[in-house]
Amino acid sequence: MRNHKRDGKITFIELLLIAIIFVFGYFVIIAPMSKTNDMVKEDWVKNNLSTIFDAIQYLDDDQAFTYENMKINDVDILRAKWERSPLEWPQGVFFDSFKASSNELSLAVEFSTGVKEIVFNPPQIEE
């Protein structure tokens, strides 16, 4: 038999089950989104640093070129000479932090957990 006194009423256990479903939904769907965005941003910056490192060999032919004075804009100018579009960067990149040397490139990037320096070391060629 149906209890008509309970029609339209919700119990504490039902509220608790609904709350648990929402909490699990948050941890399964919403919480990993920022981690995924950070991983994509890090790969994007590493790919761009790899492209910059590949372009350095063409800049190295110029006698006025030095690693200490190198800017990201130098690579965009070189790409324009080749009729390629400039490099695209994600939000949160600190271009003033760019450092270049003969064996690595680094750039600071803001992630959801804070600022992190991304370092690109080219693979070593064994002879």
Coordinates of N, CA, C and O in Angstrom, one line a residue:
M1 N 0.8 -1.2 0.0 CA 0.0 0.0 0.0 C 0.9 1.2 0.0 O 2.0 1.2 0.5
R2 N 0.3 2.2 -0.6 CA 1.1 3.5 -0.7 C 0.8 4.4 0.5 O -0.3 4.5 0.9
N3 N 1.9 5.0 1.0 CA 1.8 5.9 2.1 C 1.6 7.3 1.5 O 2.6 7.9 1.0
H4 N 0.4 7.9 1.6 CA 0.1 9.2 1.1 C 0.7 10.3 2.0 O 0.8 11.5 1.5
K5 N 1.1 10.0 3.2 CA 1.7 11.1 4.0 C 3.1 11.5 3.5 O 3.6 12.5 3.8
R6 N 3.8 10.6 2.7 CA 5.1 10.8 2.2 C 5.1 11.4 0.8 O 6.2 11.7 0.3
D7 N 4.0 11.6 0.2 CA 4.0 12.2 -1.2 C 4.7 13.5 -1.3 O 4.3 14.5 -0.5
G8 N 5.7 13.7 -2.2 CA 6.4 14.9 -2.4 C 7.5 15.3 -1.4 O 8.1 16.3 -1.4
K9 N 7.7 14.4 -0.4 CA 8.7 14.7 0.6 C 10.0 13.9 0.3 O 9.9 12.8 -0.2
I10 N 11.1 14.4 0.7 CA 12.4 13.8 0.5 C 13.0 13.5 1.8 O 12.9 14.3 2.7
T11 N 13.6 12.3 1.9 CA 14.2 12.0 3.2 C 15.7 12.4 3.3 O 16.3 12.8 2.3
F12 N 16.2 12.4 4.4 CA 17.6 12.7 4.6 C 18.6 11.8 3.9 O 19.6 12.2 3.3
I13 N 18.2 10.5 3.8 CA 19.1 9.5 3.1 C 19.1 9.9 1.6 O 20.1 9.8 0.9
E14 N 17.9 10.2 1.0 CA 17.9 10.6 -0.4 C 18.7 11.9 -0.7 O 19.4 12.0 -1.7
L15 N 18.6 12.8 0.2 CA 19.4 14.1 0.1 C 20.9 13.7 0.2 O 21.7 14.3 -0.6
L16 N 21.3 12.8 1.0 CA 22.7 12.4 1.2 C 23.2 11.7 -0.1 O 24.3 12.0 -0.6
L17 N 22.4 10.8 -0.7 CA 22.7 10.2 -1.9 C 22.9 11.1 -3.1 O 23.8 11.0 -3.9
I18 N 22.0 12.1 -3.2 CA 22.1 13.2 -4.2 C 23.4 14.0 -4.0 O 24.1 14.2 -5.0
A19 N 23.7 14.3 -2.8 CA 25.0 15.1 -2.5 C 26.2 14.3 -2.9 O 27.1 14.8 -3.4
I20 N 26.2 13.0 -2.6 CA 27.3 12.1 -2.9 C 27.5 12.0 -4.4 O 28.6 12.0 -4.9
I21 N 26.4 11.9 -5.1 CA 26.5 11.8 -6.6 C 27.1 13.1 -7.1 O 28.0 13.1 -8.0
F22 N 26.7 14.3 -6.6 CA 27.3 15.6 -7.1 C 28.8 15.7 -6.7 O 29.6 16.2 -7.5
V23 N 29.1 15.2 -5.5 CA 30.6 15.3 -5.1 C 31.4 14.4 -6.0 O 32.5 14.8 -6.5
F24 N 31.0 13.2 -6.3 CA 31.7 12.3 -7.2 C 31.7 12.8 -8.6 O 32.8 12.7 -9.3
G25 N 30.7 13.4 -9.0 CA 30.6 14.0 -10.4 C 31.7 15.1 -10.5 O 32.3 15.3 -11.5
Y26 N 31.8 15.9 -9.4 CA 32.8 17.0 -9.4 C 34.2 16.4 -9.6 O 35.0 16.9 -10.4
F27 N 34.5 15.4 -8.8 CA 35.9 14.9 -8.8 C 36.2 14.1 -10.0 O 37.3 13.9 -10.4
V28 N 35.2 13.6 -10.7 CA 35.4 12.8 -11.9 C 35.4 13.7 -13.1 O 36.2 13.4 -14.1
I29 N 34.6 14.7 -13.2 CA 34.5 15.5 -14.4 C 35.2 16.9 -14.3 O 36.0 17.3 -15.1
I30 N 34.9 17.6 -13.3 CA 35.3 19.0 -13.2 C 36.8 19.1 -12.7 O 37.6 19.9 -13.3
A31 N 37.2 18.4 -11.7 CA 38.5 18.6 -11.1 C 39.6 18.3 -12.1 O 40.6 19.0 -12.1
P32 N 39.5 17.2 -12.9 CA 40.6 16.9 -13.8 C 40.8 17.9 -15.0 O 41.8 17.9 -15.7
M33 N 39.8 18.8 -15.2 CA 39.9 19.7 -16.3 C 41.1 20.6 -16.3 O 41.8 20.8 -17.3
S34 N 41.4 21.2 -15.1 CA 42.6 22.1 -15.0 C 43.9 21.3 -15.2 O 44.8 21.8 -15.8
K35 N 43.9 20.1 -14.7 CA 45.1 19.3 -14.9 C 45.3 19.0 -16.4 O 46.5 19.0 -16.9
T36 N 44.3 18.7 -17.1 CA 44.3 18.4 -18.5 C 44.8 19.7 -19.3 O 45.6 19.6 -20.2
N37 N 44.2 20.8 -18.9 CA 44.6 22.1 -19.6 C 46.1 22.4 -19.3 O 46.8 22.8 -20.2
D38 N 46.6 22.1 -18.1 CA 48.0 22.3 -17.8 C 48.9 21.4 -18.6 O 49.9 21.8 -19.1
M39 N 48.5 20.1 -18.8 CA 49.3 19.2 -19.6 C 49.3 19.6 -21.1 O 50.4 19.6 -21.7
V40 N 48.2 20.1 -21.6 CA 48.1 20.6 -23.0 C 49.0 21.8 -23.1 O 49.8 22.0 -24.1
K41 N 48.9 22.7 -22.2 CA 49.7 24.0 -22.2 C 51.2 23.7 -22.2 O 52.0 24.2 -22.9
E42 N 51.6 22.7 -21.3 CA 53.0 22.3 -21.2 C 53.5 21.7 -22.5 O 54.6 22.1 -23.0
D43 N 52.8 20.8 -23.1 CA 53.2 20.2 -24.4 C 53.2 21.3 -25.5 O 54.1 21.3 -26.4
W44 N 52.3 22.2 -25.5 CA 52.3 23.3 -26.5 C 53.6 24.1 -26.4 O 54.2 24.4 -27.4
V45 N 54.0 24.5 -25.2 CA 55.2 25.3 -25.0 C 56.4 24.5 -25.4 O 57.3 25.0 -26.0
K46 N 56.5 23.2 -25.0 CA 57.6 22.4 -25.4 C 57.8 22.3 -26.9 O 58.9 22.3 -27.4
N47 N 56.6 22.1 -27.6 CA 56.7 22.0 -29.0 C 57.2 23.3 -29.6 O 58.0 23.3 -30.6
N48 N 56.8 24.5 -29.1 CA 57.3 25.8 -29.6 C 58.7 25.9 -29.3 O 59.5 26.5 -30.1
L49 N 59.2 25.5 -28.1 CA 60.6 25.6 -27.8 C 61.4 24.7 -28.7 O 62.5 25.1 -29.1
S50 N 60.9 23.6 -29.1 CA 61.6 22.7 -30.0 C 61.7 23.4 -31.4 O 62.8 23.3 -32.0
T51 N 60.7 24.0 -31.8 CA 60.7 24.8 -33.1 C 61.7 25.9 -33.0 O 62.5 26.1 -34.0
I52 N 61.8 26.6 -31.9 CA 62.8 27.6 -31.7 C 64.2 27.1 -31.8 O 65.1 27.6 -32.4
F53 N 64.4 25.9 -31.1 CA 65.7 25.3 -31.1 C 66.1 24.9 -32.5 O 67.3 25.1 -32.9
D54 N 65.2 24.4 -33.3 CA 65.5 24.0 -34.7 C 65.9 25.3 -35.5 O 66.7 25.2 -36.4
A55 N 65.2 26.4 -35.2 CA 65.5 27.7 -36.0 C 66.8 28.3 -35.6 O 67.4 29.1 -36.3
I56 N 67.4 27.9 -34.4 CA 68.6 28.5 -33.9 C 69.8 28.2 -34.9 O 70.6 29.1 -35.1
Q57 N 69.8 27.1 -35.5 CA 70.9 26.8 -36.4 C 70.9 27.7 -37.6 O 72.0 28.0 -38.1
Y58 N 69.8 28.3 -38.0 CA 69.7 29.3 -39.1 C 70.1 30.6 -38.6 O 70.7 31.4 -39.3
L59 N 69.8 30.9 -37.3 CA 70.2 32.2 -36.7 C 71.7 32.2 -36.4 O 72.3 33.2 -36.4
D60 N 72.2 31.0 -36.1 CA 73.6 30.9 -35.7 C 74.5 31.3 -36.8 O 75.7 31.6 -36.6
D61 N 74.1 31.2 -38.1 CA 74.9 31.6 -39.2 C 75.2 33.1 -39.2 O 76.2 33.6 -39.7
D62 N 74.3 33.9 -38.6 CA 74.5 35.4 -38.5 C 75.6 35.6 -37.4 O 75.5 35.1 -36.3
Q63 N 76.6 36.4 -37.8 CA 77.7 36.7 -36.9 C 77.3 37.5 -35.7 O 77.9 37.5 -34.6
A64 N 76.2 38.3 -35.8 CA 75.8 39.1 -34.7 C 74.9 38.4 -33.7 O 74.6 38.9 -32.6
F65 N 74.6 37.1 -34.0 CA 73.8 36.3 -33.1 C 74.5 35.9 -31.8 O 75.6 35.4 -31.9
T66 N 73.9 36.0 -30.7 CA 74.4 35.5 -29.4 C 73.2 34.9 -28.7 O 72.1 35.4 -28.7
Y67 N 73.4 33.9 -27.9 CA 72.3 33.3 -27.1 C 71.8 34.2 -26.1 O 70.6 34.2 -25.8
E68 N 72.7 35.0 -25.5 CA 72.3 35.9 -24.4 C 71.3 36.9 -24.8 O 70.4 37.4 -24.1
N69 N 71.4 37.4 -26.1 CA 70.6 38.5 -26.6 C 69.4 38.0 -27.4 O 68.7 38.8 -28.0
M70 N 69.2 36.7 -27.5 CA 68.2 36.1 -28.3 C 66.8 36.3 -27.7 O 66.6 36.2 -26.5
K71 N 65.9 36.7 -28.6 CA 64.5 36.9 -28.2 C 63.6 36.0 -29.0 O 64.0 35.5 -30.1
I72 N 62.4 35.7 -28.5 CA 61.5 34.9 -29.2 C 61.1 35.5 -30.5 O 60.8 34.9 -31.6
N73 N 61.1 36.8 -30.5 CA 60.7 37.6 -31.7 C 61.7 37.3 -32.9 O 61.3 37.4 -34.1
D74 N 63.0 37.0 -32.6 CA 63.9 36.6 -33.6 C 63.5 35.5 -34.5 O 63.6 35.4 -35.7
V75 N 62.9 34.5 -33.8 CA 62.4 33.3 -34.5 C 61.2 33.7 -35.4 O 61.0 33.2 -36.5
D76 N 60.3 34.5 -34.9 CA 59.1 34.9 -35.6 C 59.6 35.7 -36.9 O 59.0 35.6 -38.0
I77 N 60.6 36.5 -36.8 CA 61.1 37.2 -37.9 C 61.7 36.3 -39.0 O 61.4 36.4 -40.2
L78 N 62.4 35.3 -38.5 CA 62.9 34.2 -39.4 C 61.8 33.5 -40.1 O 61.9 33.2 -41.3
R79 N 60.8 33.1 -39.3 CA 59.6 32.4 -39.9 C 58.9 33.3 -40.9 O 58.4 32.8 -41.9
A80 N 58.9 34.6 -40.7 CA 58.2 35.5 -41.7 C 59.0 35.5 -43.0 O 58.4 35.6 -44.1
K81 N 60.4 35.4 -42.9 CA 61.2 35.3 -44.1 C 60.9 34.0 -44.9 O 61.0 34.0 -46.1
W82 N 60.5 33.0 -44.2 CA 60.2 31.7 -44.8 C 58.7 31.7 -45.2 O 58.2 30.6 -45.6
E83 N 58.0 32.7 -45.0 CA 56.6 32.9 -45.2 C 55.7 31.9 -44.4 O 54.8 31.2 -44.9
R84 N 56.1 31.8 -43.2 CA 55.3 30.9 -42.2 C 54.8 31.9 -41.2 O 55.3 32.9 -40.9
S85 N 53.7 31.4 -40.6 CA 53.0 32.2 -39.5 C 53.9 32.2 -38.3 O 54.6 31.3 -38.0
P86 N 53.7 33.3 -37.5 CA 54.5 33.3 -36.2 C 54.0 32.2 -35.3 O 52.9 31.7 -35.4
L87 N 54.8 31.9 -34.3 CA 54.4 30.9 -33.3 C 53.2 31.4 -32.5 O 53.2 32.5 -32.1
E88 N 52.3 30.5 -32.2 CA 51.2 30.8 -31.3 C 51.5 30.2 -29.9 O 52.0 29.1 -29.8
W89 N 51.1 31.0 -28.9 CA 51.4 30.6 -27.5 C 50.2 30.6 -26.7 O 49.3 31.4 -26.9
P90 N 50.1 29.7 -25.7 CA 48.9 29.7 -24.8 C 49.0 30.9 -23.9 O 50.0 31.6 -23.7
Q91 N 47.9 31.2 -23.2 CA 47.9 32.3 -22.2 C 48.7 31.9 -21.0 O 48.8 30.7 -20.7
G92 N 49.3 32.9 -20.4 CA 50.1 32.6 -19.2 C 51.6 32.4 -19.4 O 52.3 32.1 -18.5
V93 N 52.1 32.7 -20.6 CA 53.5 32.6 -20.9 C 54.2 33.9 -20.6 O 53.7 35.0 -21.0
F94 N 55.3 33.8 -19.8 CA 56.1 35.0 -19.5 C 57.2 35.1 -20.5 O 58.3 34.5 -20.3
F95 N 57.1 35.9 -21.5 CA 58.1 36.0 -22.6 C 59.4 36.6 -22.1 O 60.5 36.3 -22.6
D96 N 59.3 37.4 -21.1 CA 60.5 38.1 -20.5 C 61.4 37.1 -19.8 O 62.6 37.3 -19.6
S97 N 60.9 35.9 -19.5 CA 61.7 34.9 -18.8 C 62.4 33.9 -19.8 O 63.1 33.0 -19.3
F98 N 62.3 34.2 -21.1 CA 63.0 33.3 -22.1 C 64.5 33.3 -21.9 O 65.1 34.4 -21.9
K99 N 65.1 32.2 -21.9 CA 66.5 32.0 -21.8 C 66.9 31.0 -22.8 O 66.3 29.9 -22.9
A100 N 68.0 31.3 -23.5 CA 68.5 30.4 -24.5 C 70.0 30.1 -24.3 O 70.7 31.0 -23.9
S101 N 70.4 28.9 -24.5 CA 71.8 28.5 -24.4 C 72.0 27.4 -25.5 O 71.1 27.0 -26.2
S102 N 73.2 27.0 -25.7 CA 73.5 26.1 -26.8 C 72.9 24.7 -26.5 O 72.8 23.9 -27.5
N103 N 72.6 24.4 -25.3 CA 72.0 23.0 -25.0 C 70.6 23.0 -24.4 O 70.1 21.9 -24.1
E104 N 70.0 24.2 -24.2 CA 68.6 24.2 -23.6 C 68.0 25.5 -23.8 O 68.6 26.6 -24.0
L105 N 66.6 25.5 -23.8 CA 65.8 26.7 -23.8 C 64.8 26.6 -22.7 O 64.4 25.5 -22.3
S106 N 64.5 27.7 -22.1 CA 63.6 27.7 -21.0 C 62.7 28.9 -21.0 O 63.0 30.0 -21.6
L107 N 61.5 28.7 -20.5 CA 60.4 29.8 -20.5 C 59.5 29.5 -19.3 O 59.1 28.4 -19.1
A108 N 59.2 30.6 -18.6 CA 58.3 30.4 -17.5 C 56.8 30.5 -17.9 O 56.5 31.4 -18.8
V109 N 56.0 29.7 -17.4 CA 54.6 29.6 -17.8 C 53.7 29.5 -16.5 O 54.1 28.8 -15.5
E110 N 52.6 30.2 -16.5 CA 51.7 30.2 -15.4 C 50.7 29.0 -15.6 O 49.9 29.0 -16.6
F111 N 50.6 28.1 -14.6 CA 49.7 27.0 -14.6 C 48.7 27.2 -13.5 O 48.8 28.1 -12.7
S112 N 47.7 26.3 -13.4 CA 46.7 26.4 -12.4 C 47.3 26.2 -11.0 O 46.7 26.7 -10.0
T113 N 48.4 25.6 -10.9 CA 49.1 25.4 -9.6 C 50.1 26.4 -9.3 O 50.7 26.4 -8.2
G114 N 50.4 27.3 -10.2 CA 51.4 28.3 -10.0 C 52.3 28.4 -11.3 O 52.1 27.8 -12.3
V115 N 53.4 29.2 -11.1 CA 54.3 29.4 -12.2 C 55.4 28.3 -12.2 O 55.9 28.0 -11.2
K116 N 55.6 27.8 -13.4 CA 56.6 26.7 -13.6 C 57.5 27.1 -14.8 O 57.0 27.6 -15.8
E117 N 58.8 26.7 -14.7 CA 59.7 27.0 -15.8 C 59.7 25.7 -16.6 O 60.0 24.6 -16.1
I118 N 59.4 25.9 -17.9 CA 59.5 24.8 -18.9 C 60.9 24.8 -19.5 O 61.3 25.8 -20.1
V119 N 61.6 23.7 -19.5 CA 62.9 23.6 -20.0 C 62.9 22.6 -21.2 O 62.3 21.5 -21.0
F120 N 63.4 23.0 -22.3 CA 63.5 22.0 -23.4 C 65.0 21.7 -23.6 O 65.8 22.6 -23.9
N121 N 65.3 20.4 -23.5 CA 66.7 19.9 -23.8 C 66.6 19.1 -25.1 O 65.8 18.1 -25.1
P122 N 67.3 19.5 -26.1 CA 67.2 18.7 -27.3 C 67.8 17.3 -27.1 O 68.7 17.1 -26.3
P123 N 67.3 16.3 -27.9 CA 67.9 15.0 -27.7 C 69.3 15.0 -28.2 O 69.7 15.6 -29.2
Q124 N 70.2 14.3 -27.5 CA 71.6 14.3 -27.8 C 71.8 13.3 -28.9 O 71.3 12.1 -28.9
I125 N 72.6 13.7 -29.9 CA 72.9 12.8 -31.1 C 74.2 12.1 -30.7 O 75.2 12.7 -30.5
E126 N 74.1 10.7 -30.7 CA 75.3 10.0 -30.4 C 76.0 9.7 -31.7 O 75.5 9.4 -32.7
E127 N 77.4 9.8 -31.6 CA 78.2 9.6 -32.8 C 78.8 8.3 -32.8 O 79.1 7.7 -31.8

